[in-house]
Amino acid sequence: MLSSADRFTTKLARFPRLGLAHLPTPLEPMKRLTAHLGGPRLWVKREDCTGVGLGGNKLRKLDTVLSEAVAAGADTLVSGGVVQSNSQRQVAAAAAKLGFDCHLAVYHGRLAPPSPDYEKTGNALLNRLFGATLHDVPWNGDRNGAIRDLADRLRAAGRTPYLVPYGVSNPLGAVAYASTVTEIAAQAETLGFTPHSIVHCSGSGATQAGLVVGARACLPDTKIVGIDIDAEPERVRADVLAYGGGAADLLDQPFVPDDVEVVAGHAGPAYGVPHAATVEAMKLGARLEALVLDPVYSGKGLAGLIALIEAGRWHKDQDVIFVHTGGAPALFAYRHLFD
Ligand SMILES: Cc1ncc(COP(=O)(O)O)c(C=O)c1O
C-alpha cells in the first residue's frame, strides 16, 4: 500500500521537468547558528544551490513551467520584475541554457535605487550577460500588465512568446515548488528528524503555496511559516491562497486555507529596503554558517526566523528548517550596507 507521500510523488511526476535545476538541493545542519541562538535545532535547505545562472528558488519552478514553453513551440521567453529581480535573472539564464530569446519588462520606481550602481550591477549585470533584451517600464503596481503587453507586441511582430509570470508564480509554479517538500521529507528521514516547521521568505506567493500543498501530503505535522518580505502581508496571503488552491486542484490534493501562515513585521519599511535586523541576520548567516543571504529576500527571511526564535516560538528539542531561496547577486547592489 502506497503512503500519502509516495502517492504525492507519483502525482508530481505527471508534470514533466526539463532537468534544468540541480535537484535535490542539500539539506544541511546549522550547528553554529543553533548554538548561538540557543536552539531550536536549525537546518537549511539550500535552494540557492539550484545551479543554472547562480541559482535560486525560481529555477525549481521554471524546470516544470518551461516544459509548457517547449511543448507550445515558443521561441521567446517574456517575463519581468524590478531592476534587481532574481526571478527575471533566472528566466534569462534558463532562456540562454534552453535556446530561447528572452525579453524582460524591467520595472522602475517600485523602490528608489539604494545605490548609484543599482541599475548596472548584480542581477542587472547578469541579465545583460545572459543576452536578455531589457525593456524599461514604470512600476504601476500591476505585476503582470507590462509583461502581457510585451508578449502581445512580440506576437504581433511574428514571434511565438511564452509568458513567465512575475516571480514565476502561478498554480503550475506552485506544483513545481511542492517537490521541495518531497525532498525535505526524504532527507529529514535519512537524517533522523521530523521538522516542526519550515520557515522561508514569501513574496509573489508560489513558493509558499507549493510548500503548503506539499507539506499537507508529505509532512502533515510540519508547519509552513512564510515571512512577508513585501510589506504587504495581506496581498501575499491572498496570492498564496490563490496559487495553493490552484496547485491543489491540478494535483487533485486537499488544500486547507488555515495551513497558510504569513508572518508580518519583518519586511522593514518597504519592499527592497532592508532594516537593521536584516543586515544583522545576513552577518550572522555569513559569519556562522558561510551563507550568502541578500537584503531583499533571504536576509529578511532569516531576520524573521530569528525574531520568532527570540519570541519563544520553538523549544530546544524541535527541528526547524530555513529555506535559503537564493538572491545573492542582488547583494552587490547594496554593498554600501557593509562598508
Ligand atoms: C531570493 C528570493 N527568495 C524568495 C522569493 C520569494 O518567492 P515567491 O515569490 O515565490 O514568494 C524570491 C522571489 O522573487 C526571491 O528572489
mmCIF file of C-alpha atoms and ligand atoms in Angstrom:
data_model
loop_
_atom_site.group_PDB
_atom_site.id
_atom_site.type_symbol
_atom_site.label_atom_id
_atom_site.label_comp_id
_atom_site.label_asym_id
_atom_site.label_seq_id
_atom_site.Cartn_x
_atom_site.Cartn_y
_atom_site.Cartn_z
ATOM 1 C CA MET A 1 0.000 0.000 0.000
ATOM 2 C CA LEU A 2 1.483 3.346 -1.077
ATOM 3 C CA SER A 3 1.956 6.063 1.566
ATOM 4 C CA SER A 4 0.406 9.504 1.094
ATOM 5 C CA ALA A 5 3.923 10.836 0.315
ATOM 6 C CA ASP A 6 4.502 8.158 -2.344
ATOM 7 C CA ARG A 7 1.133 8.871 -3.956
ATOM 8 C CA PHE A 8 2.002 12.570 -3.983
ATOM 9 C CA THR A 9 5.387 11.920 -5.617
ATOM 10 C CA THR A 10 3.620 9.871 -8.307
ATOM 11 C CA LYS A 11 1.219 12.751 -8.965
ATOM 12 C CA LEU A 12 4.069 15.277 -9.179
ATOM 13 C CA ALA A 13 5.854 13.045 -11.695
ATOM 14 C CA ARG A 14 2.959 13.610 -14.124
ATOM 15 C CA PHE A 15 4.236 17.180 -14.573
ATOM 16 C CA PRO A 16 7.296 16.981 -16.823
ATOM 17 C CA ARG A 17 10.559 18.623 -15.809
ATOM 18 C CA LEU A 18 13.295 19.809 -18.136
ATOM 19 C CA GLY A 19 16.149 18.822 -15.821
ATOM 20 C CA LEU A 20 17.319 22.425 -15.679
ATOM 21 C CA ALA A 21 17.682 22.800 -11.910
ATOM 22 C CA HIS A 22 20.239 20.865 -9.877
ATOM 23 C CA LEU A 23 17.978 18.755 -7.668
ATOM 24 C CA PRO A 24 17.728 17.610 -4.957
ATOM 25 C CA THR A 25 19.256 20.600 -3.202
ATOM 26 C CA PRO A 26 21.185 19.855 0.019
ATOM 27 C CA LEU A 27 19.654 19.934 3.499
ATOM 28 C CA GLU A 28 22.355 20.888 5.991
ATOM 29 C CA PRO A 29 22.554 21.405 9.747
ATOM 30 C CA MET A 30 23.286 24.938 11.010
ATOM 31 C CA LYS A 31 25.115 23.919 14.179
ATOM 32 C CA ARG A 32 26.858 27.225 14.858
ATOM 33 C CA LEU A 33 23.744 29.334 14.386
ATOM 34 C CA THR A 34 21.775 26.877 16.555
ATOM 35 C CA ALA A 35 24.355 27.200 19.340
ATOM 36 C CA HIS A 36 24.439 30.985 19.020
ATOM 37 C CA LEU A 37 20.663 31.278 19.334
ATOM 38 C CA GLY A 38 20.335 28.543 21.987
ATOM 39 C CA GLY A 39 18.081 26.292 19.886
ATOM 40 C CA PRO A 40 15.810 25.041 18.308
ATOM 41 C CA ARG A 41 17.931 22.751 16.080
ATOM 42 C CA LEU A 42 18.267 24.693 12.838
ATOM 43 C CA TRP A 43 18.715 23.303 9.334
ATOM 44 C CA VAL A 44 18.998 24.979 5.966
ATOM 45 C CA LYS A 45 17.505 23.768 2.685
ATOM 46 C CA ARG A 46 19.873 25.101 0.027
ATOM 47 C CA GLU A 47 17.509 26.318 -2.667
ATOM 48 C CA ASP A 48 20.221 28.838 -3.515
ATOM 49 C CA CYS A 49 22.129 25.848 -4.970
ATOM 50 C CA THR A 50 19.848 25.054 -7.918
ATOM 51 C CA GLY A 51 22.705 25.717 -10.308
ATOM 52 C CA VAL A 52 21.919 27.447 -13.586
ATOM 53 C CA GLY A 53 22.776 31.165 -13.706
ATOM 54 C CA LEU A 54 23.721 31.349 -9.999
ATOM 55 C CA GLY A 55 20.586 29.514 -8.870
ATOM 56 C CA GLY A 56 17.679 30.329 -6.581
ATOM 57 C CA ASN A 57 14.142 29.149 -5.869
ATOM 58 C CA LYS A 58 12.731 30.161 -9.263
ATOM 59 C CA LEU A 59 14.779 27.529 -11.106
ATOM 60 C CA ARG A 60 12.755 24.753 -9.487
ATOM 61 C CA LYS A 61 9.551 26.434 -10.706
ATOM 62 C CA LEU A 62 10.993 27.100 -14.166
ATOM 63 C CA ASP A 63 12.093 23.489 -14.522
ATOM 64 C CA THR A 64 8.426 22.487 -14.727
ATOM 65 C CA VAL A 65 6.802 25.689 -16.017
ATOM 66 C CA LEU A 66 9.092 25.936 -19.058
ATOM 67 C CA SER A 67 8.050 22.452 -20.177
ATOM 68 C CA GLU A 68 4.918 24.269 -21.340
ATOM 69 C CA ALA A 69 7.018 26.717 -23.356
ATOM 70 C CA VAL A 70 8.827 23.851 -25.067
ATOM 71 C CA ALA A 71 5.569 21.973 -25.713
ATOM 72 C CA ALA A 72 3.978 25.131 -27.153
ATOM 73 C CA GLY A 73 6.857 25.607 -29.607
ATOM 74 C CA ALA A 74 7.698 29.033 -28.173
ATOM 75 C CA ASP A 75 10.795 30.839 -29.415
ATOM 76 C CA THR A 76 10.897 33.639 -26.835
ATOM 77 C CA LEU A 77 10.503 33.846 -23.056
ATOM 78 C CA VAL A 78 8.870 37.039 -21.782
ATOM 79 C CA SER A 79 8.918 37.991 -18.142
ATOM 80 C CA GLY A 80 9.638 40.911 -15.872
ATOM 81 C CA GLY A 81 10.494 42.244 -12.476
ATOM 82 C CA VAL A 82 12.231 45.074 -10.691
ATOM 83 C CA VAL A 83 15.775 46.067 -11.689
ATOM 84 C CA GLN A 84 17.382 43.601 -9.251
ATOM 85 C CA SER A 85 14.788 40.819 -9.650
ATOM 86 C CA ASN A 86 16.245 37.364 -9.065
ATOM 87 C CA SER A 87 13.275 35.901 -10.873
ATOM 88 C CA GLN A 88 13.949 37.585 -14.184
ATOM 89 C CA ARG A 89 17.673 36.802 -13.911
ATOM 90 C CA GLN A 90 16.776 33.108 -13.567
ATOM 91 C CA VAL A 91 14.403 33.381 -16.559
ATOM 92 C CA ALA A 92 17.215 34.989 -18.575
ATOM 93 C CA ALA A 93 19.621 32.217 -17.548
ATOM 94 C CA ALA A 94 17.098 29.472 -18.351
ATOM 95 C CA ALA A 95 16.440 31.071 -21.752
ATOM 96 C CA ALA A 96 20.156 31.053 -22.534
ATOM 97 C CA LYS A 97 20.519 27.424 -21.473
ATOM 98 C CA LEU A 98 17.444 26.237 -23.399
ATOM 99 C CA GLY A 99 17.971 28.359 -26.512
ATOM 100 C CA PHE A 100 15.070 30.809 -26.216
ATOM 101 C CA ASP A 101 15.278 34.540 -26.866
ATOM 102 C CA CYS A 102 14.447 36.469 -23.712
ATOM 103 C CA HIS A 103 12.621 39.803 -23.344
ATOM 104 C CA LEU A 104 12.177 41.331 -19.896
ATOM 105 C CA ALA A 105 9.958 44.195 -18.696
ATOM 106 C CA VAL A 106 12.170 45.943 -16.146
ATOM 107 C CA TYR A 107 10.056 47.852 -13.612
ATOM 108 C CA HIS A 108 11.417 51.165 -12.360
ATOM 109 C CA GLY A 109 10.002 53.038 -9.375
ATOM 110 C CA ARG A 110 8.863 50.260 -7.049
ATOM 111 C CA LEU A 111 11.746 51.380 -4.856
ATOM 112 C CA ALA A 112 14.207 54.255 -5.035
ATOM 113 C CA PRO A 113 17.612 52.985 -6.238
ATOM 114 C CA PRO A 114 19.513 52.304 -2.992
ATOM 115 C CA SER A 115 22.957 52.820 -4.559
ATOM 116 C CA PRO A 116 24.413 54.621 -7.602
ATOM 117 C CA ASP A 117 25.251 51.395 -9.455
ATOM 118 C CA TYR A 118 21.935 49.654 -8.624
ATOM 119 C CA GLU A 119 20.931 49.575 -12.312
ATOM 120 C CA LYS A 120 24.244 48.142 -13.536
ATOM 121 C CA THR A 121 25.470 45.540 -11.071
ATOM 122 C CA GLY A 122 24.220 42.256 -9.582
ATOM 123 C CA ASN A 123 21.187 40.766 -11.327
ATOM 124 C CA ALA A 124 21.010 43.705 -13.773
ATOM 125 C CA LEU A 125 24.511 42.871 -14.982
ATOM 126 C CA LEU A 126 23.695 39.166 -15.249
ATOM 127 C CA ASN A 127 20.544 39.817 -17.327
ATOM 128 C CA ARG A 128 22.741 41.578 -19.889
ATOM 129 C CA LEU A 129 25.395 38.872 -19.663
ATOM 130 C CA PHE A 130 22.785 36.180 -20.447
ATOM 131 C CA GLY A 131 21.784 38.173 -23.529
ATOM 132 C CA ALA A 132 18.270 39.232 -22.487
ATOM 133 C CA THR A 133 16.651 42.242 -24.163
ATOM 134 C CA LEU A 134 15.576 44.704 -21.467
ATOM 135 C CA HIS A 135 12.524 46.991 -21.794
ATOM 136 C CA ASP A 136 12.273 49.747 -19.179
ATOM 137 C CA VAL A 137 8.732 50.351 -17.899
ATOM 138 C CA PRO A 138 7.310 52.332 -14.976
ATOM 139 C CA TRP A 139 6.057 50.346 -11.958
ATOM 140 C CA ASN A 140 2.317 50.859 -11.518
ATOM 141 C CA GLY A 141 1.570 48.040 -9.092
ATOM 142 C CA ASP A 142 0.261 45.663 -11.780
ATOM 143 C CA ARG A 143 2.881 42.905 -11.673
ATOM 144 C CA ASN A 144 1.928 41.178 -14.901
ATOM 145 C CA GLY A 145 0.468 44.021 -17.012
ATOM 146 C CA ALA A 146 3.655 45.161 -18.756
ATOM 147 C CA ILE A 147 4.758 41.557 -19.248
ATOM 148 C CA ARG A 148 1.476 40.801 -21.041
ATOM 149 C CA ASP A 149 1.829 43.963 -23.167
ATOM 150 C CA LEU A 150 5.362 42.989 -24.136
ATOM 151 C CA ALA A 151 4.242 39.469 -25.086
ATOM 152 C CA ASP A 152 1.431 40.969 -27.219
ATOM 153 C CA ARG A 153 3.902 43.241 -29.033
ATOM 154 C CA LEU A 154 6.278 40.352 -29.738
ATOM 155 C CA ARG A 155 3.398 38.178 -31.007
ATOM 156 C CA ALA A 156 2.290 40.978 -33.325
ATOM 157 C CA ALA A 157 5.873 41.098 -34.615
ATOM 158 C CA GLY A 158 5.720 37.413 -35.559
ATOM 159 C CA ARG A 159 7.349 35.842 -32.517
ATOM 160 C CA THR A 160 5.941 32.930 -30.501
ATOM 161 C CA PRO A 161 6.320 34.198 -26.933
ATOM 162 C CA TYR A 162 5.790 32.235 -23.734
ATOM 163 C CA LEU A 163 4.828 34.445 -20.790
ATOM 164 C CA VAL A 164 6.533 33.642 -17.497
ATOM 165 C CA PRO A 165 4.544 35.433 -14.785
ATOM 166 C CA TYR A 166 6.092 37.796 -12.232
ATOM 167 C CA GLY A 167 8.036 35.678 -9.740
ATOM 168 C CA VAL A 168 7.223 32.533 -11.769
ATOM 169 C CA SER A 169 4.141 32.463 -9.572
ATOM 170 C CA ASN A 170 1.030 30.693 -10.812
ATOM 171 C CA PRO A 171 -0.578 27.337 -9.930
ATOM 172 C CA LEU A 172 1.903 25.375 -12.071
ATOM 173 C CA GLY A 173 4.834 27.139 -10.378
ATOM 174 C CA ALA A 174 3.365 26.076 -7.040
ATOM 175 C CA VAL A 175 3.004 22.460 -8.237
ATOM 176 C CA ALA A 176 6.686 22.575 -9.163
ATOM 177 C CA TYR A 177 7.665 24.009 -5.797
ATOM 178 C CA ALA A 178 5.788 21.299 -3.889
ATOM 179 C CA SER A 179 8.630 18.952 -4.874
ATOM 180 C CA THR A 180 10.798 20.748 -2.301
ATOM 181 C CA VAL A 181 8.759 19.060 0.418
ATOM 182 C CA THR A 182 9.129 15.577 -1.037
ATOM 183 C CA GLU A 183 12.898 16.159 -0.992
ATOM 184 C CA ILE A 184 12.837 17.513 2.556
ATOM 185 C CA ALA A 185 10.722 14.585 3.787
ATOM 186 C CA ALA A 186 13.190 12.041 2.373
ATOM 187 C CA GLN A 187 16.282 13.960 3.536
ATOM 188 C CA ALA A 188 14.946 14.561 7.051
ATOM 189 C CA GLU A 189 14.020 10.893 7.393
ATOM 190 C CA THR A 190 17.585 9.915 6.464
ATOM 191 C CA LEU A 191 18.923 12.458 8.947
ATOM 192 C CA GLY A 192 16.570 11.141 11.634
ATOM 193 C CA PHE A 193 14.207 14.018 12.354
ATOM 194 C CA THR A 194 10.751 15.363 11.585
ATOM 195 C CA PRO A 195 10.759 19.126 11.040
ATOM 196 C CA HIS A 196 8.458 21.024 13.361
ATOM 197 C CA SER A 197 8.422 23.984 10.974
ATOM 198 C CA ILE A 198 9.758 25.123 7.621
ATOM 199 C CA VAL A 199 10.415 28.866 7.519
ATOM 200 C CA HIS A 200 11.045 30.883 4.348
ATOM 201 C CA CYS A 201 10.506 34.326 2.878
ATOM 202 C CA SER A 202 7.353 34.827 0.859
ATOM 203 C CA GLY A 203 6.783 37.368 -1.922
ATOM 204 C CA SER A 204 4.881 36.561 -5.090
ATOM 205 C CA GLY A 205 3.399 33.503 -3.388
ATOM 206 C CA ALA A 206 4.003 30.279 -5.325
ATOM 207 C CA THR A 207 6.940 29.180 -3.177
ATOM 208 C CA GLN A 208 4.783 29.152 -0.066
ATOM 209 C CA ALA A 209 1.792 27.747 -1.971
ATOM 210 C CA GLY A 210 3.883 24.779 -3.123
ATOM 211 C CA LEU A 211 5.325 24.190 0.339
ATOM 212 C CA VAL A 212 1.838 24.223 1.889
ATOM 213 C CA VAL A 213 0.378 21.765 -0.627
ATOM 214 C CA GLY A 214 3.444 19.516 -0.379
ATOM 215 C CA ALA A 215 3.516 19.533 3.424
ATOM 216 C CA ARG A 216 -0.168 18.548 3.697
ATOM 217 C CA ALA A 217 0.691 15.463 1.599
ATOM 218 C CA CYS A 218 4.176 14.510 2.855
ATOM 219 C CA LEU A 219 4.781 16.174 6.227
ATOM 220 C CA PRO A 220 1.325 16.736 7.739
ATOM 221 C CA ASP A 221 2.703 17.624 11.184
ATOM 222 C CA THR A 222 5.070 20.273 9.833
ATOM 223 C CA LYS A 223 4.070 23.956 9.841
ATOM 224 C CA ILE A 224 4.957 26.165 6.880
ATOM 225 C CA VAL A 225 5.810 29.668 8.059
ATOM 226 C CA GLY A 226 6.093 32.353 5.386
ATOM 227 C CA ILE A 227 7.834 35.598 6.300
ATOM 228 C CA ASP A 228 6.350 38.509 4.351
ATOM 229 C CA ILE A 229 9.185 40.444 2.708
ATOM 230 C CA ASP A 230 6.988 42.689 0.580
ATOM 231 C CA ALA A 231 5.488 44.671 3.499
ATOM 232 C CA GLU A 232 2.146 43.548 2.033
ATOM 233 C CA PRO A 233 1.157 40.530 4.171
ATOM 234 C CA GLU A 234 -2.498 40.528 3.096
ATOM 235 C CA ARG A 235 -1.611 40.593 -0.605
ATOM 236 C CA VAL A 236 0.969 37.830 -0.074
ATOM 237 C CA ARG A 237 -1.584 35.718 1.800
ATOM 238 C CA ALA A 238 -4.205 36.200 -0.926
ATOM 239 C CA ASP A 239 -1.729 35.128 -3.613
ATOM 240 C CA VAL A 240 -0.591 32.077 -1.621
ATOM 241 C CA LEU A 241 -4.237 31.051 -1.213
ATOM 242 C CA ALA A 242 -4.925 31.502 -4.935
ATOM 243 C CA TYR A 243 -1.859 29.600 -6.194
ATOM 244 C CA GLY A 244 -2.121 26.959 -3.466
ATOM 245 C CA GLY A 245 -5.761 26.296 -4.292
ATOM 246 C CA GLY A 246 -4.927 26.146 -7.994
ATOM 247 C CA ALA A 247 -1.995 23.773 -7.423
ATOM 248 C CA ALA A 248 -4.096 21.504 -5.218
ATOM 249 C CA ASP A 249 -6.720 21.333 -7.997
ATOM 250 C CA LEU A 250 -4.066 20.445 -10.591
ATOM 251 C CA LEU A 251 -2.769 17.698 -8.298
ATOM 252 C CA ASP A 252 -6.178 16.571 -7.023
ATOM 253 C CA GLN A 253 -4.942 17.132 -3.474
ATOM 254 C CA PRO A 254 -6.600 18.746 -0.448
ATOM 255 C CA PHE A 255 -5.925 22.427 0.246
ATOM 256 C CA VAL A 256 -6.542 23.810 3.721
ATOM 257 C CA PRO A 257 -6.538 27.644 3.845
ATOM 258 C CA ASP A 258 -5.692 27.551 7.550
ATOM 259 C CA ASP A 259 -2.330 25.982 6.603
ATOM 260 C CA VAL A 260 -1.292 29.373 5.197
ATOM 261 C CA GLU A 261 0.591 31.440 7.776
ATOM 262 C CA VAL A 262 2.133 34.691 6.590
ATOM 263 C CA VAL A 263 4.087 36.457 9.319
ATOM 264 C CA ALA A 264 4.145 40.269 9.114
ATOM 265 C CA GLY A 265 6.560 42.695 10.720
ATOM 266 C CA HIS A 266 9.936 41.617 9.305
ATOM 267 C CA ALA A 267 9.897 43.303 5.909
ATOM 268 C CA GLY A 268 11.460 46.526 7.126
ATOM 269 C CA PRO A 269 9.980 49.800 5.908
ATOM 270 C CA ALA A 270 9.172 48.602 2.369
ATOM 271 C CA TYR A 271 9.991 46.083 -0.354
ATOM 272 C CA GLY A 272 13.687 46.260 -1.239
ATOM 273 C CA VAL A 273 14.542 48.402 1.786
ATOM 274 C CA PRO A 274 16.441 46.439 4.443
ATOM 275 C CA HIS A 275 16.246 47.303 8.137
ATOM 276 C CA ALA A 276 18.905 46.810 10.818
ATOM 277 C CA ALA A 277 17.630 43.306 11.701
ATOM 278 C CA THR A 278 18.033 42.223 8.054
ATOM 279 C CA VAL A 279 21.662 43.293 7.969
ATOM 280 C CA GLU A 280 22.305 41.688 11.354
ATOM 281 C CA ALA A 281 20.767 38.394 10.177
ATOM 282 C CA MET A 282 22.860 38.484 6.993
ATOM 283 C CA LYS A 283 26.029 38.944 9.057
ATOM 284 C CA LEU A 284 25.100 36.076 11.394
ATOM 285 C CA GLY A 285 24.297 33.769 8.461
ATOM 286 C CA ALA A 286 27.614 34.629 6.801
ATOM 287 C CA ARG A 287 29.843 34.535 9.867
ATOM 288 C CA LEU A 288 28.376 31.423 11.497
ATOM 289 C CA GLU A 289 27.235 29.332 8.504
ATOM 290 C CA ALA A 290 29.015 30.816 5.433
ATOM 291 C CA LEU A 291 25.596 31.543 3.895
ATOM 292 C CA VAL A 292 25.331 34.399 1.403
ATOM 293 C CA LEU A 293 21.932 35.970 2.049
ATOM 294 C CA ASP A 294 20.522 39.079 0.398
ATOM 295 C CA PRO A 295 18.932 42.241 1.790
ATOM 296 C CA VAL A 296 15.626 41.956 -0.149
ATOM 297 C CA TYR A 297 14.534 38.350 0.421
ATOM 298 C CA SER A 298 16.571 35.748 2.273
ATOM 299 C CA GLY A 299 18.107 38.212 4.771
ATOM 300 C CA LYS A 300 14.637 39.380 5.778
ATOM 301 C CA GLY A 301 13.511 35.756 5.965
ATOM 302 C CA LEU A 302 16.302 34.853 8.373
ATOM 303 C CA ALA A 303 15.626 38.024 10.387
ATOM 304 C CA GLY A 304 12.023 36.851 10.752
ATOM 305 C CA LEU A 305 13.104 33.366 11.832
ATOM 306 C CA ILE A 306 15.480 34.805 14.447
ATOM 307 C CA ALA A 307 12.754 37.106 15.790
ATOM 308 C CA LEU A 308 10.339 34.163 16.110
ATOM 309 C CA ILE A 309 13.005 32.128 17.954
ATOM 310 C CA GLU A 310 13.658 35.038 20.296
ATOM 311 C CA ALA A 311 9.913 35.308 20.927
ATOM 312 C CA GLY A 312 9.967 31.665 22.119
ATOM 313 C CA ARG A 313 8.027 30.032 19.291
ATOM 314 C CA TRP A 314 10.030 26.768 19.448
ATOM 315 C CA HIS A 315 11.820 24.861 22.199
ATOM 316 C CA LYS A 316 15.353 23.484 22.077
ATOM 317 C CA ASP A 317 14.417 19.943 21.038
ATOM 318 C CA GLN A 318 12.451 20.901 17.966
ATOM 319 C CA ASP A 319 13.855 20.976 14.434
ATOM 320 C CA VAL A 320 13.270 23.978 12.216
ATOM 321 C CA ILE A 321 14.296 24.258 8.568
ATOM 322 C CA PHE A 322 15.114 27.604 6.976
ATOM 323 C CA VAL A 323 14.731 27.579 3.191
ATOM 324 C CA HIS A 324 17.538 29.641 1.654
ATOM 325 C CA THR A 325 15.766 30.796 -1.500
ATOM 326 C CA GLY A 326 18.827 32.484 -3.035
ATOM 327 C CA GLY A 327 19.211 36.114 -4.070
ATOM 328 C CA ALA A 328 22.943 36.609 -3.513
ATOM 329 C CA PRO A 329 23.529 38.560 -6.773
ATOM 330 C CA ALA A 330 21.367 41.448 -5.500
ATOM 331 C CA LEU A 331 23.740 41.804 -2.558
ATOM 332 C CA PHE A 332 26.203 43.601 -4.839
ATOM 333 C CA ALA A 333 23.674 46.383 -5.468
ATOM 334 C CA TYR A 334 23.581 47.009 -1.690
ATOM 335 C CA ARG A 335 27.296 46.905 -0.948
ATOM 336 C CA HIS A 336 27.134 50.203 0.993
ATOM 337 C CA LEU A 337 25.392 48.291 3.824
ATOM 338 C CA PHE A 338 28.687 46.542 4.549
ATOM 339 C CA ASP A 339 31.216 49.387 4.090
HETATM 340 C C1 LIG B 1 15.702 35.147 -3.375
HETATM 341 C C2 LIG B 1 14.236 35.035 -3.325
HETATM 342 N N1 LIG B 1 13.677 34.486 -2.234
HETATM 343 C C3 LIG B 1 12.342 34.359 -2.117
HETATM 344 C C4 LIG B 1 11.492 34.819 -3.097
HETATM 345 C C5 LIG B 1 10.029 34.689 -2.860
HETATM 346 O O1 LIG B 1 9.463 33.626 -3.548
HETATM 347 P P1 LIG B 1 7.979 33.788 -4.069
HETATM 348 O O2 LIG B 1 7.993 34.981 -4.972
HETATM 349 O O3 LIG B 1 7.654 32.527 -4.755
HETATM 350 O O4 LIG B 1 7.105 34.052 -2.889
HETATM 351 C C6 LIG B 1 12.026 35.399 -4.251
HETATM 352 C C7 LIG B 1 11.128 35.904 -5.305
HETATM 353 O O5 LIG B 1 11.384 36.781 -6.043
HETATM 354 C C8 LIG B 1 13.428 35.514 -4.373
HETATM 355 O O6 LIG B 1 14.006 36.063 -5.450
#
